[in-house]
mmCIF file of N, CA and C in Angstrom:
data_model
loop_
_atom_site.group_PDB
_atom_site.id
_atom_site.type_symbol
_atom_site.label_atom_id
_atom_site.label_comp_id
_atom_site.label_asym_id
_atom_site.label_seq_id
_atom_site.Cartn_x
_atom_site.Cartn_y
_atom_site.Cartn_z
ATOM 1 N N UNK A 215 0.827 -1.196 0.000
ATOM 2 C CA UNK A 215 0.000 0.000 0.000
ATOM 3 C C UNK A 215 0.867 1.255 0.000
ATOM 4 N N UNK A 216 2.124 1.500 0.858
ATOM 5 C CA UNK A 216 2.699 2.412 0.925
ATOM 6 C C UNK A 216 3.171 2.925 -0.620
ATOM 7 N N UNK A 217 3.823 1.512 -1.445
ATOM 8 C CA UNK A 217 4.484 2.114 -2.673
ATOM 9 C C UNK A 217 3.274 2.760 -3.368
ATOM 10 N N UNK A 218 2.323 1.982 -3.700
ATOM 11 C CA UNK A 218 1.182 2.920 -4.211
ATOM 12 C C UNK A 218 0.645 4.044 -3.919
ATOM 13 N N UNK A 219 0.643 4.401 -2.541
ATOM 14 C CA UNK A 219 0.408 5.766 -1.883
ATOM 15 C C UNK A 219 1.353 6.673 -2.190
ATOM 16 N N UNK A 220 2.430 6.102 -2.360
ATOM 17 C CA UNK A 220 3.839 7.208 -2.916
ATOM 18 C C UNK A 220 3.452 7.492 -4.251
ATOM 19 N N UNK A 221 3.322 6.401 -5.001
ATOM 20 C CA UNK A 221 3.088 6.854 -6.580
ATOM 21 C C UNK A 221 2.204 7.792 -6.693
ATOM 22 N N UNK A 222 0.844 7.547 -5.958
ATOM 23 C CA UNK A 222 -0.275 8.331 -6.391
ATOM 24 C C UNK A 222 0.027 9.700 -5.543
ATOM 25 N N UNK A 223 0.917 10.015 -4.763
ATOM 26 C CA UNK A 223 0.924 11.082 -4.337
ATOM 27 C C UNK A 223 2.361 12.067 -5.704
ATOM 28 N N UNK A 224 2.997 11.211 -6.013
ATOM 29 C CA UNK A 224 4.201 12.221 -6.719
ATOM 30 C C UNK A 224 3.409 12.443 -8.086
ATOM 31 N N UNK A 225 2.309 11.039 -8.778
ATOM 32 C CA UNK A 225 1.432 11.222 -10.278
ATOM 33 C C UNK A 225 0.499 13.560 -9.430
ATOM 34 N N UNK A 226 0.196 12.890 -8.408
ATOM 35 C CA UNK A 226 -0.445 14.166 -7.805
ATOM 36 C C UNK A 226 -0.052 15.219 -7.742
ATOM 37 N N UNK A 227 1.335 15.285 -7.824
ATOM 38 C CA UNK A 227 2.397 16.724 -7.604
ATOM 39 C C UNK A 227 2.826 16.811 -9.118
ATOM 40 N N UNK A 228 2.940 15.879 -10.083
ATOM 41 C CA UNK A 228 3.357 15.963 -11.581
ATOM 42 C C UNK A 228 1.948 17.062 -11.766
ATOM 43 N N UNK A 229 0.531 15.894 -11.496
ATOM 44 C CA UNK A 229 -0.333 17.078 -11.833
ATOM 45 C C UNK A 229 -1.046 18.562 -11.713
ATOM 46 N N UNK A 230 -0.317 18.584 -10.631
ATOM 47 C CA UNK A 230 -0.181 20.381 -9.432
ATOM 48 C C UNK A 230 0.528 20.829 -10.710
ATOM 49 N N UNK A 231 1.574 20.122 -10.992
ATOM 50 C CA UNK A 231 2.639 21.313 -11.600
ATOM 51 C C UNK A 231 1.857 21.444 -13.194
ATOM 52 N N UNK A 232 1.153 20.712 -13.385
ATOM 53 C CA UNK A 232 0.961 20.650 -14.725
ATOM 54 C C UNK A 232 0.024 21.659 -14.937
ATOM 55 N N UNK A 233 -1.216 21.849 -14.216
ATOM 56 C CA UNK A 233 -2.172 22.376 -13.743
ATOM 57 C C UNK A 233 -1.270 24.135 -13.765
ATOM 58 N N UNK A 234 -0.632 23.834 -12.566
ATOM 59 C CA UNK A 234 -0.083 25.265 -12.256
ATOM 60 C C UNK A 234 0.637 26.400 -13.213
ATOM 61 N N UNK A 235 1.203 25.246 -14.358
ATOM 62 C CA UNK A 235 1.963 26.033 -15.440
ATOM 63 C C UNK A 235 1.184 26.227 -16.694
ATOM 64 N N UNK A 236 0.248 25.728 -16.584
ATOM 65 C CA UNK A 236 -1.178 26.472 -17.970
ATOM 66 C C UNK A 236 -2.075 27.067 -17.283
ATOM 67 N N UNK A 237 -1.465 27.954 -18.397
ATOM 68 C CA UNK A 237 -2.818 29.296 -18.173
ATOM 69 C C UNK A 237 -4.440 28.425 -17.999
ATOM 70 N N UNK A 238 -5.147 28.060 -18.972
ATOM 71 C CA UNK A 238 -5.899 26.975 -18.761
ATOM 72 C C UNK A 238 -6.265 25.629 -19.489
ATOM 73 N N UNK A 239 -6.114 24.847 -17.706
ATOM 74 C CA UNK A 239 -5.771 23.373 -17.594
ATOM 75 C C UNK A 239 -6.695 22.606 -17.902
ATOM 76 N N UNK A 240 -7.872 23.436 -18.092
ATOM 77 C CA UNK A 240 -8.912 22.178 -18.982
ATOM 78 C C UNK A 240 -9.621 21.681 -17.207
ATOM 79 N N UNK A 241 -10.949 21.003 -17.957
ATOM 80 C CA UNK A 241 -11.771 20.436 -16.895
ATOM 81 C C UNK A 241 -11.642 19.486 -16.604
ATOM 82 N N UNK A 242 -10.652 18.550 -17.829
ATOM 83 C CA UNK A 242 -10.224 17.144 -18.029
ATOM 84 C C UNK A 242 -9.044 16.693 -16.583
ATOM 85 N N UNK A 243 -8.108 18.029 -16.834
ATOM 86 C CA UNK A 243 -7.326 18.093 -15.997
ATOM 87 C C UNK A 243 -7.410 18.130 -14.058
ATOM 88 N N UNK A 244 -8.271 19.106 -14.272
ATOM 89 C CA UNK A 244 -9.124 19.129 -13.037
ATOM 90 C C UNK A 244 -9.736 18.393 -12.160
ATOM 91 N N UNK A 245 -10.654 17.731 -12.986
ATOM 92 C CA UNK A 245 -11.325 16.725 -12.465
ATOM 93 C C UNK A 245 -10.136 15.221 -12.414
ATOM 94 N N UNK A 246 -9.016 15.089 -12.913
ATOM 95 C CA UNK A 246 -7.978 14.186 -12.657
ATOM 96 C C UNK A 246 -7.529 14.374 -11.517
ATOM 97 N N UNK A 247 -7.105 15.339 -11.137
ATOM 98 C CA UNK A 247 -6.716 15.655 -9.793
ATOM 99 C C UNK A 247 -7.502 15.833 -8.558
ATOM 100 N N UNK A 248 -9.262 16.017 -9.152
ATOM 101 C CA UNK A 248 -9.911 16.059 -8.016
ATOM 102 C C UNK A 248 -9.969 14.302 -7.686
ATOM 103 N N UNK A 249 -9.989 13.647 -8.526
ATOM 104 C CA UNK A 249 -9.900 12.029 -8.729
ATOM 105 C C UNK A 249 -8.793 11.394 -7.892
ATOM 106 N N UNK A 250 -8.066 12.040 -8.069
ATOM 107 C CA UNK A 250 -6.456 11.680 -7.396
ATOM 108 C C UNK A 250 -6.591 11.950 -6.088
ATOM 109 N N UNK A 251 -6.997 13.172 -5.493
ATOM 110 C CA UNK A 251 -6.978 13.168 -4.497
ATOM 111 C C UNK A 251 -7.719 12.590 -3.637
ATOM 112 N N UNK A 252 -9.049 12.578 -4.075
ATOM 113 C CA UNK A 252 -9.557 11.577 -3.510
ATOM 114 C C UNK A 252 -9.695 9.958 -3.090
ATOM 115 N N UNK A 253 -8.584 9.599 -4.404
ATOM 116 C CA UNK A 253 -7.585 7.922 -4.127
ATOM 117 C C UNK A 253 -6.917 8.064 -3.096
ATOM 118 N N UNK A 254 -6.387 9.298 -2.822
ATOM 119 C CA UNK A 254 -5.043 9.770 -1.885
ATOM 120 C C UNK A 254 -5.799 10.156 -0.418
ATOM 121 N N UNK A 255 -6.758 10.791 -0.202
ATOM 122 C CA UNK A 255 -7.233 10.853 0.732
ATOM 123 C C UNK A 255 -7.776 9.383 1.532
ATOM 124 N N UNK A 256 -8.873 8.712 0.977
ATOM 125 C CA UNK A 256 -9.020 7.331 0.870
ATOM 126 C C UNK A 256 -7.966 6.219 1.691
ATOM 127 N N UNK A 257 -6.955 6.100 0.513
ATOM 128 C CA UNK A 257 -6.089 5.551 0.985
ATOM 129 C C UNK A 257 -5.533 6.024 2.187
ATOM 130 N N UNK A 258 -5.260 7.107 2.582
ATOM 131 C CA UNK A 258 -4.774 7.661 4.173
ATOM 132 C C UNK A 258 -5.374 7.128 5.198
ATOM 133 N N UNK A 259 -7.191 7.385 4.781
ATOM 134 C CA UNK A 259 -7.524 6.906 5.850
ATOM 135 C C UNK A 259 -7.571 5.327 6.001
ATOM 136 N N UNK A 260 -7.762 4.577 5.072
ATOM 137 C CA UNK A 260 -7.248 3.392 5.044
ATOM 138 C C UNK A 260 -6.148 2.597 5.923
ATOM 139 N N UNK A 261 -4.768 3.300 5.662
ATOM 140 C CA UNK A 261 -3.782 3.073 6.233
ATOM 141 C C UNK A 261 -3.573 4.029 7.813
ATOM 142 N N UNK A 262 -4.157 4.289 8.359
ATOM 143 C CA UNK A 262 -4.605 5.537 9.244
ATOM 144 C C UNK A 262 -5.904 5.207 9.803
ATOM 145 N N UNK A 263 -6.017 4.022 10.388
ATOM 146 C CA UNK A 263 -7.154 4.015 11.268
ATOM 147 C C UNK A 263 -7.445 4.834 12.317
ATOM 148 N N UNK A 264 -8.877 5.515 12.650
ATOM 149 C CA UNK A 264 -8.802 6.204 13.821
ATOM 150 C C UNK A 264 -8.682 5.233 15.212
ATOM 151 N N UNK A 265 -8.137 6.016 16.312
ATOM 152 C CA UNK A 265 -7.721 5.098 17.611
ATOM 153 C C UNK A 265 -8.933 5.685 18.534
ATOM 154 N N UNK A 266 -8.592 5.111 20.000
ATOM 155 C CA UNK A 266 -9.803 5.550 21.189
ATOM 156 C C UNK A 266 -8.449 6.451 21.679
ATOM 157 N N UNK A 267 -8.951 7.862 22.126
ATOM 158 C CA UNK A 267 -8.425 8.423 22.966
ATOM 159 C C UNK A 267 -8.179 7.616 24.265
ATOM 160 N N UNK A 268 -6.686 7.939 24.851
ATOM 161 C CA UNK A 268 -6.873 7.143 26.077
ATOM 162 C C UNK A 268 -7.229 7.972 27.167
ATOM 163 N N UNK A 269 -7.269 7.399 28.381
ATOM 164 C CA UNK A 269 -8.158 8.452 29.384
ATOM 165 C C UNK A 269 -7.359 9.665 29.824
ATOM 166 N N UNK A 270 -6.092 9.440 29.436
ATOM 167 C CA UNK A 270 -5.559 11.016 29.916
ATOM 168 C C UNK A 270 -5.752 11.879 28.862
ATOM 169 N N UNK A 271 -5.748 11.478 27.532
ATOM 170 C CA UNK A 271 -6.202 12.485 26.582
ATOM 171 C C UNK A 271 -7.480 12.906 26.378
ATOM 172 N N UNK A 272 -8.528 11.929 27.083
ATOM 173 C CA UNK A 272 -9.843 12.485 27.464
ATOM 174 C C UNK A 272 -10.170 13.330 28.468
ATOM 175 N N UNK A 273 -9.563 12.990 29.075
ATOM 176 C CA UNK A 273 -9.308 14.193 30.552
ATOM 177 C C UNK A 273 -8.779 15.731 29.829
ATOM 178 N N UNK A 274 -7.233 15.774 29.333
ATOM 179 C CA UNK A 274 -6.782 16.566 28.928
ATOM 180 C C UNK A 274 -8.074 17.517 28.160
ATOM 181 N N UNK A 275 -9.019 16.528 27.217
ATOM 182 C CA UNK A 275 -9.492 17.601 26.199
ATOM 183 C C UNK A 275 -10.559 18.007 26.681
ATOM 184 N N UNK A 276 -11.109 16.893 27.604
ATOM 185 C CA UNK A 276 -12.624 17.361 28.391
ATOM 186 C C UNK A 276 -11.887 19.079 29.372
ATOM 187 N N UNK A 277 -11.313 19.123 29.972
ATOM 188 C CA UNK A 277 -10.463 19.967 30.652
ATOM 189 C C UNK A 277 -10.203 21.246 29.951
ATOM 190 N N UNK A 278 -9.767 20.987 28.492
ATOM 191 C CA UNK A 278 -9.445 22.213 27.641
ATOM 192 C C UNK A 278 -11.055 22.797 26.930
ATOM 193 N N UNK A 279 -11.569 21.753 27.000
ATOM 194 C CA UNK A 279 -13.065 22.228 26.193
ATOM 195 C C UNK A 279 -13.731 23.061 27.750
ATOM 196 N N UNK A 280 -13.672 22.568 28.943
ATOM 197 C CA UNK A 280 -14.173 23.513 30.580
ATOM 198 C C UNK A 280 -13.755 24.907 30.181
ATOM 199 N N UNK A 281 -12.550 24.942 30.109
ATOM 200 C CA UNK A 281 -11.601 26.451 30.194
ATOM 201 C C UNK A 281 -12.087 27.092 28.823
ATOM 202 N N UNK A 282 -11.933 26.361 27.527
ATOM 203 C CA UNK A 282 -12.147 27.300 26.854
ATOM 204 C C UNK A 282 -13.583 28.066 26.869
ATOM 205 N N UNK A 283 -14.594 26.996 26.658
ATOM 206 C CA UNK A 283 -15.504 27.282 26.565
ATOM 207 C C UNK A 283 -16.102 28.548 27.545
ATOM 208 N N UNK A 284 -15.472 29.056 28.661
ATOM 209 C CA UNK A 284 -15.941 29.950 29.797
ATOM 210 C C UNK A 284 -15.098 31.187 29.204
ATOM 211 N N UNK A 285 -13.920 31.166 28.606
ATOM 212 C CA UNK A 285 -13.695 32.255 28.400
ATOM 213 C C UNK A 285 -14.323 33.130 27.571
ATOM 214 N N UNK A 286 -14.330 34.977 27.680
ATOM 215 C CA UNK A 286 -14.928 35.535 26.887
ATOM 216 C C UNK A 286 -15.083 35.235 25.429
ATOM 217 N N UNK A 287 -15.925 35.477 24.714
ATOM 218 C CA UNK A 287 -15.512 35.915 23.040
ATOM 219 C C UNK A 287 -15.362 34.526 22.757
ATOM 220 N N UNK A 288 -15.126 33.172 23.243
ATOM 221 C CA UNK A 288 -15.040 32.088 22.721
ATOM 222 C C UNK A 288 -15.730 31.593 22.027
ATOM 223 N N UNK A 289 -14.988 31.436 20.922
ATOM 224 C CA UNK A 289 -15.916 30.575 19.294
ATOM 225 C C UNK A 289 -15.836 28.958 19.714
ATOM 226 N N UNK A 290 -15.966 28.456 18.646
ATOM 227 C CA UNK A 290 -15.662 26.802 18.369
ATOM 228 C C UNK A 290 -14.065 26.738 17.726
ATOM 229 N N UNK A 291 -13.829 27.901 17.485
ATOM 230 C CA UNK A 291 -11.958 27.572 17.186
ATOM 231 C C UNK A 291 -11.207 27.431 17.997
ATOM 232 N N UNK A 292 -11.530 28.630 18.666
ATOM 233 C CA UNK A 292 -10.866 28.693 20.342
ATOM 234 C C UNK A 292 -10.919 27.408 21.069
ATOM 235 N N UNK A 293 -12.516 27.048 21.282
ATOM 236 C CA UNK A 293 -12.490 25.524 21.734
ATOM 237 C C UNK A 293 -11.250 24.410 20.914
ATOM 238 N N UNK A 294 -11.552 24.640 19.790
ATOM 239 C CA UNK A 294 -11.255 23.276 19.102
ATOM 240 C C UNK A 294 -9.773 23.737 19.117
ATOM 241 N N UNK A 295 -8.826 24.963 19.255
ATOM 242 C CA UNK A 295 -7.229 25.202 19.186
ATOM 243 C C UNK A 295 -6.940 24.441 20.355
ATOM 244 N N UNK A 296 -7.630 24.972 21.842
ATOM 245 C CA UNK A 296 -7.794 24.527 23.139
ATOM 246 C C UNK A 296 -7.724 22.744 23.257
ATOM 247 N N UNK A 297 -8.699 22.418 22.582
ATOM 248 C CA UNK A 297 -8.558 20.224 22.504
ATOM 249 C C UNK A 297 -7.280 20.216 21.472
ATOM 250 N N UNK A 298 -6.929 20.628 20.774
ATOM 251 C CA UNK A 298 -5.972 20.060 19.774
ATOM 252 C C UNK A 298 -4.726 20.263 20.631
ATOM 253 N N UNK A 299 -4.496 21.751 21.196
ATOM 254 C CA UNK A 299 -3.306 21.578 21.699
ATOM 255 C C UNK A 299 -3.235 20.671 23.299
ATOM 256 N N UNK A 300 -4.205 20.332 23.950
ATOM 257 C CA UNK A 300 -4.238 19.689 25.126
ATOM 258 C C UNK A 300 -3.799 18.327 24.774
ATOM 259 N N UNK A 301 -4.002 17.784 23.499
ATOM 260 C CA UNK A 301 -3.886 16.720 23.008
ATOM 261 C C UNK A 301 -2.751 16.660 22.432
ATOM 262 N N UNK A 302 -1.723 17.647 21.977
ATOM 263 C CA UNK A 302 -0.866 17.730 21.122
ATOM 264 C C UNK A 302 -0.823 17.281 20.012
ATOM 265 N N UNK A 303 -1.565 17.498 19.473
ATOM 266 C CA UNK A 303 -2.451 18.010 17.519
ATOM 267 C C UNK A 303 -2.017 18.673 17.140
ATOM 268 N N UNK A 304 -1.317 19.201 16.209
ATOM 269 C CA UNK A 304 -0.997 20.441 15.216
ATOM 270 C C UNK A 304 -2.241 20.443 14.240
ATOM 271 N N UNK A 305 -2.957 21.808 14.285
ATOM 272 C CA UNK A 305 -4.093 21.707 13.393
ATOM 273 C C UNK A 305 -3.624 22.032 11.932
ATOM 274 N N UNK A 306 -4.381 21.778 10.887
ATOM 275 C CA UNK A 306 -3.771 21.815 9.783
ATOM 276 C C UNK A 306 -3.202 23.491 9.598
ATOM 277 N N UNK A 307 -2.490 24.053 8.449
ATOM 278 C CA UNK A 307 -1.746 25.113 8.508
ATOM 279 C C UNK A 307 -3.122 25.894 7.865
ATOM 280 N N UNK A 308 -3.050 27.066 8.354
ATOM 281 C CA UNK A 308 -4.135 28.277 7.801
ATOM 282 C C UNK A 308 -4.388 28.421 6.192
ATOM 283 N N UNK A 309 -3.403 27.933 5.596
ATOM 284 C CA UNK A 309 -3.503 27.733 4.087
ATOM 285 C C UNK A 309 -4.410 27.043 3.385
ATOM 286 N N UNK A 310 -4.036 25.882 4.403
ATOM 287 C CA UNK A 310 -5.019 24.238 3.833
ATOM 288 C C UNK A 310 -6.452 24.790 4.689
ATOM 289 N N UNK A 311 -6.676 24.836 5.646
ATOM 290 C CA UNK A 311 -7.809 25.369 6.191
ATOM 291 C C UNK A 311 -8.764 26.212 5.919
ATOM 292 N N UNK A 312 -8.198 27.368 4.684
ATOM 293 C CA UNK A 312 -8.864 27.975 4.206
ATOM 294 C C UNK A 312 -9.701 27.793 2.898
ATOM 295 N N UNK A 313 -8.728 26.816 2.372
ATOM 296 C CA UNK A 313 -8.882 26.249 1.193
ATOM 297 C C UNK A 313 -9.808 25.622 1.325
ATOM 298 N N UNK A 314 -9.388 24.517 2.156
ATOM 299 C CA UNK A 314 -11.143 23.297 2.302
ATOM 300 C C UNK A 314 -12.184 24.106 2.885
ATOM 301 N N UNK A 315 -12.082 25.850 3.338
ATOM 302 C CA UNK A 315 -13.315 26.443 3.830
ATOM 303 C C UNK A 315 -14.149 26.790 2.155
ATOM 304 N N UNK A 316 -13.097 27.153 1.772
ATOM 305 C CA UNK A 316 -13.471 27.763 0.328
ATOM 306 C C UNK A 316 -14.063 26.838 -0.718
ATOM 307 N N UNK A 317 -13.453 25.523 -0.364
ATOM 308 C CA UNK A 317 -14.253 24.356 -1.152
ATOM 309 C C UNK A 317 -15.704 24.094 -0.770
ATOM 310 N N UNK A 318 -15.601 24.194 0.364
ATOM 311 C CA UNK A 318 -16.803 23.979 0.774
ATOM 312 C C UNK A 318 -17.827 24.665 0.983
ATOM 313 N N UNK A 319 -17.509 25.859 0.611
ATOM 314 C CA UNK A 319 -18.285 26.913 0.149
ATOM 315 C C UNK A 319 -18.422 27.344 -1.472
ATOM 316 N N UNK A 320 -17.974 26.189 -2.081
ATOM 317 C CA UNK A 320 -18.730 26.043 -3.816
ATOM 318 C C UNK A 320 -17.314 26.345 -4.440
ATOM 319 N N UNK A 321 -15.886 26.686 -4.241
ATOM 320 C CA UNK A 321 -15.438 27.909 -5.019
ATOM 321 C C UNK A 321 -14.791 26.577 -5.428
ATOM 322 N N UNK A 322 -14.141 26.698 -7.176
ATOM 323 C CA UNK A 322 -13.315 25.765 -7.812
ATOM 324 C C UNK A 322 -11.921 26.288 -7.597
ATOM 325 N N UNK A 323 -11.075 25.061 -7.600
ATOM 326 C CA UNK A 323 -9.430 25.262 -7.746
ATOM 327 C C UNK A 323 -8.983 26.518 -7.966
ATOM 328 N N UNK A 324 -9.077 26.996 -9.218
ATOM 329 C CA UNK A 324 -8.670 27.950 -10.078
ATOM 330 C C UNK A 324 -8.952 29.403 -8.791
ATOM 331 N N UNK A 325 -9.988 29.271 -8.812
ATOM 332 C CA UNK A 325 -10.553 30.444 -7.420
ATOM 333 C C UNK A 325 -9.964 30.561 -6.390
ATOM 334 N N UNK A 326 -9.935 28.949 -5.657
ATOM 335 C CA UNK A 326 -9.047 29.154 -4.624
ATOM 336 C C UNK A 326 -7.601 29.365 -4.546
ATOM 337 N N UNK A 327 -6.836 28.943 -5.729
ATOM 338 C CA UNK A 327 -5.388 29.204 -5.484
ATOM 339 C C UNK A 327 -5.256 30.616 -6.396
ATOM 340 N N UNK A 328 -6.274 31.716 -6.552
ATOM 341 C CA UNK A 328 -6.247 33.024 -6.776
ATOM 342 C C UNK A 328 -6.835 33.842 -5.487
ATOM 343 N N UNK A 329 -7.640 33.172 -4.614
ATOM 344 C CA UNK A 329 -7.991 33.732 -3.373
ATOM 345 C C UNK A 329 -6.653 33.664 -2.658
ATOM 346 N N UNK A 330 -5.769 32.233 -2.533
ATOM 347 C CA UNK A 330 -4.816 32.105 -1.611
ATOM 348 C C UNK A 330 -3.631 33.100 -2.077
ATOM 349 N N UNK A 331 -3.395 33.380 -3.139
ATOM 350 C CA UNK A 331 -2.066 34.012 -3.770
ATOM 351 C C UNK A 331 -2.147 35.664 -3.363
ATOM 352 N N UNK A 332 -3.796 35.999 -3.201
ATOM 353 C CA UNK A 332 -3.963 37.235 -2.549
ATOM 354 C C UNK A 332 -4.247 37.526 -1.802
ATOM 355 N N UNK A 333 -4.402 36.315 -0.517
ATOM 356 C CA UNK A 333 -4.299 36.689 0.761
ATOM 357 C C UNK A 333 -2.658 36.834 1.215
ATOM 358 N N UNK A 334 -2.002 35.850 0.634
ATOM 359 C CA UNK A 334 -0.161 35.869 0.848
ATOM 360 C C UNK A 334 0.044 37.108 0.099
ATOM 361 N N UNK A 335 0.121 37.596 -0.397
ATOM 362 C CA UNK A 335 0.561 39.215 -1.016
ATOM 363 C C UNK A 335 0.565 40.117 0.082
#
């Protein structure tokens, strides 16, 4: 599984770059990579079963969700920064986070890596 997860992840970065260096990459293209990633995602979780928290990391997050949740102004980020770091989680980077916000709010590729290029400016 691993060698295949390697392949389909570097076929995935051939097609970033391919994508990235035409002006436009076609829908053909697009939808290959939305294809890909989704083999690639798949497979992660595949090889990446989820585990049971053990009881100190249930403690830890039940504990961080008490505190956060009482403080002022507290969202569900705050909460959820609060369990990730009690747990020692690195949440994904603000880049990727925004991106899958933006996906999931309808916007295609092309959109989002022109939203992301002008928030980094």
């Amino acid at each position: 599984m691993t060698d295949l997860l390697t392949a389909a992840q570097r076929a995935l970065a051939a097609l970033d770059d391919l994508i990235s260096n035409t002006s436009d990459p076609g829908v053909e293209a697009l939808g290959a990579r939305h294809e890909l990633s989704v083999v690639l995602i798949n497979a992660a979780i595949g090889s990446n079963p989820g585990r049971v928290l053990t009881l100190l990391e249930h403690d830890a997050a039940w504990h961080a969700i008490e505190g956060a949740a009482g403080e002022e102004g507290a969202d569900p980020g705050t909460v959820l920064a609060a369990v990730l770091h009690a747990l020692g989680i690195d949440p994904p980077a603000n880049e990727d986070e925004m991106a899958a916000s933006l996906r999931r709010d309808g916007f295609g590729d092309a959109e989002i890596t022109e939203i992301l290029r002008s928030a980094a400016a």
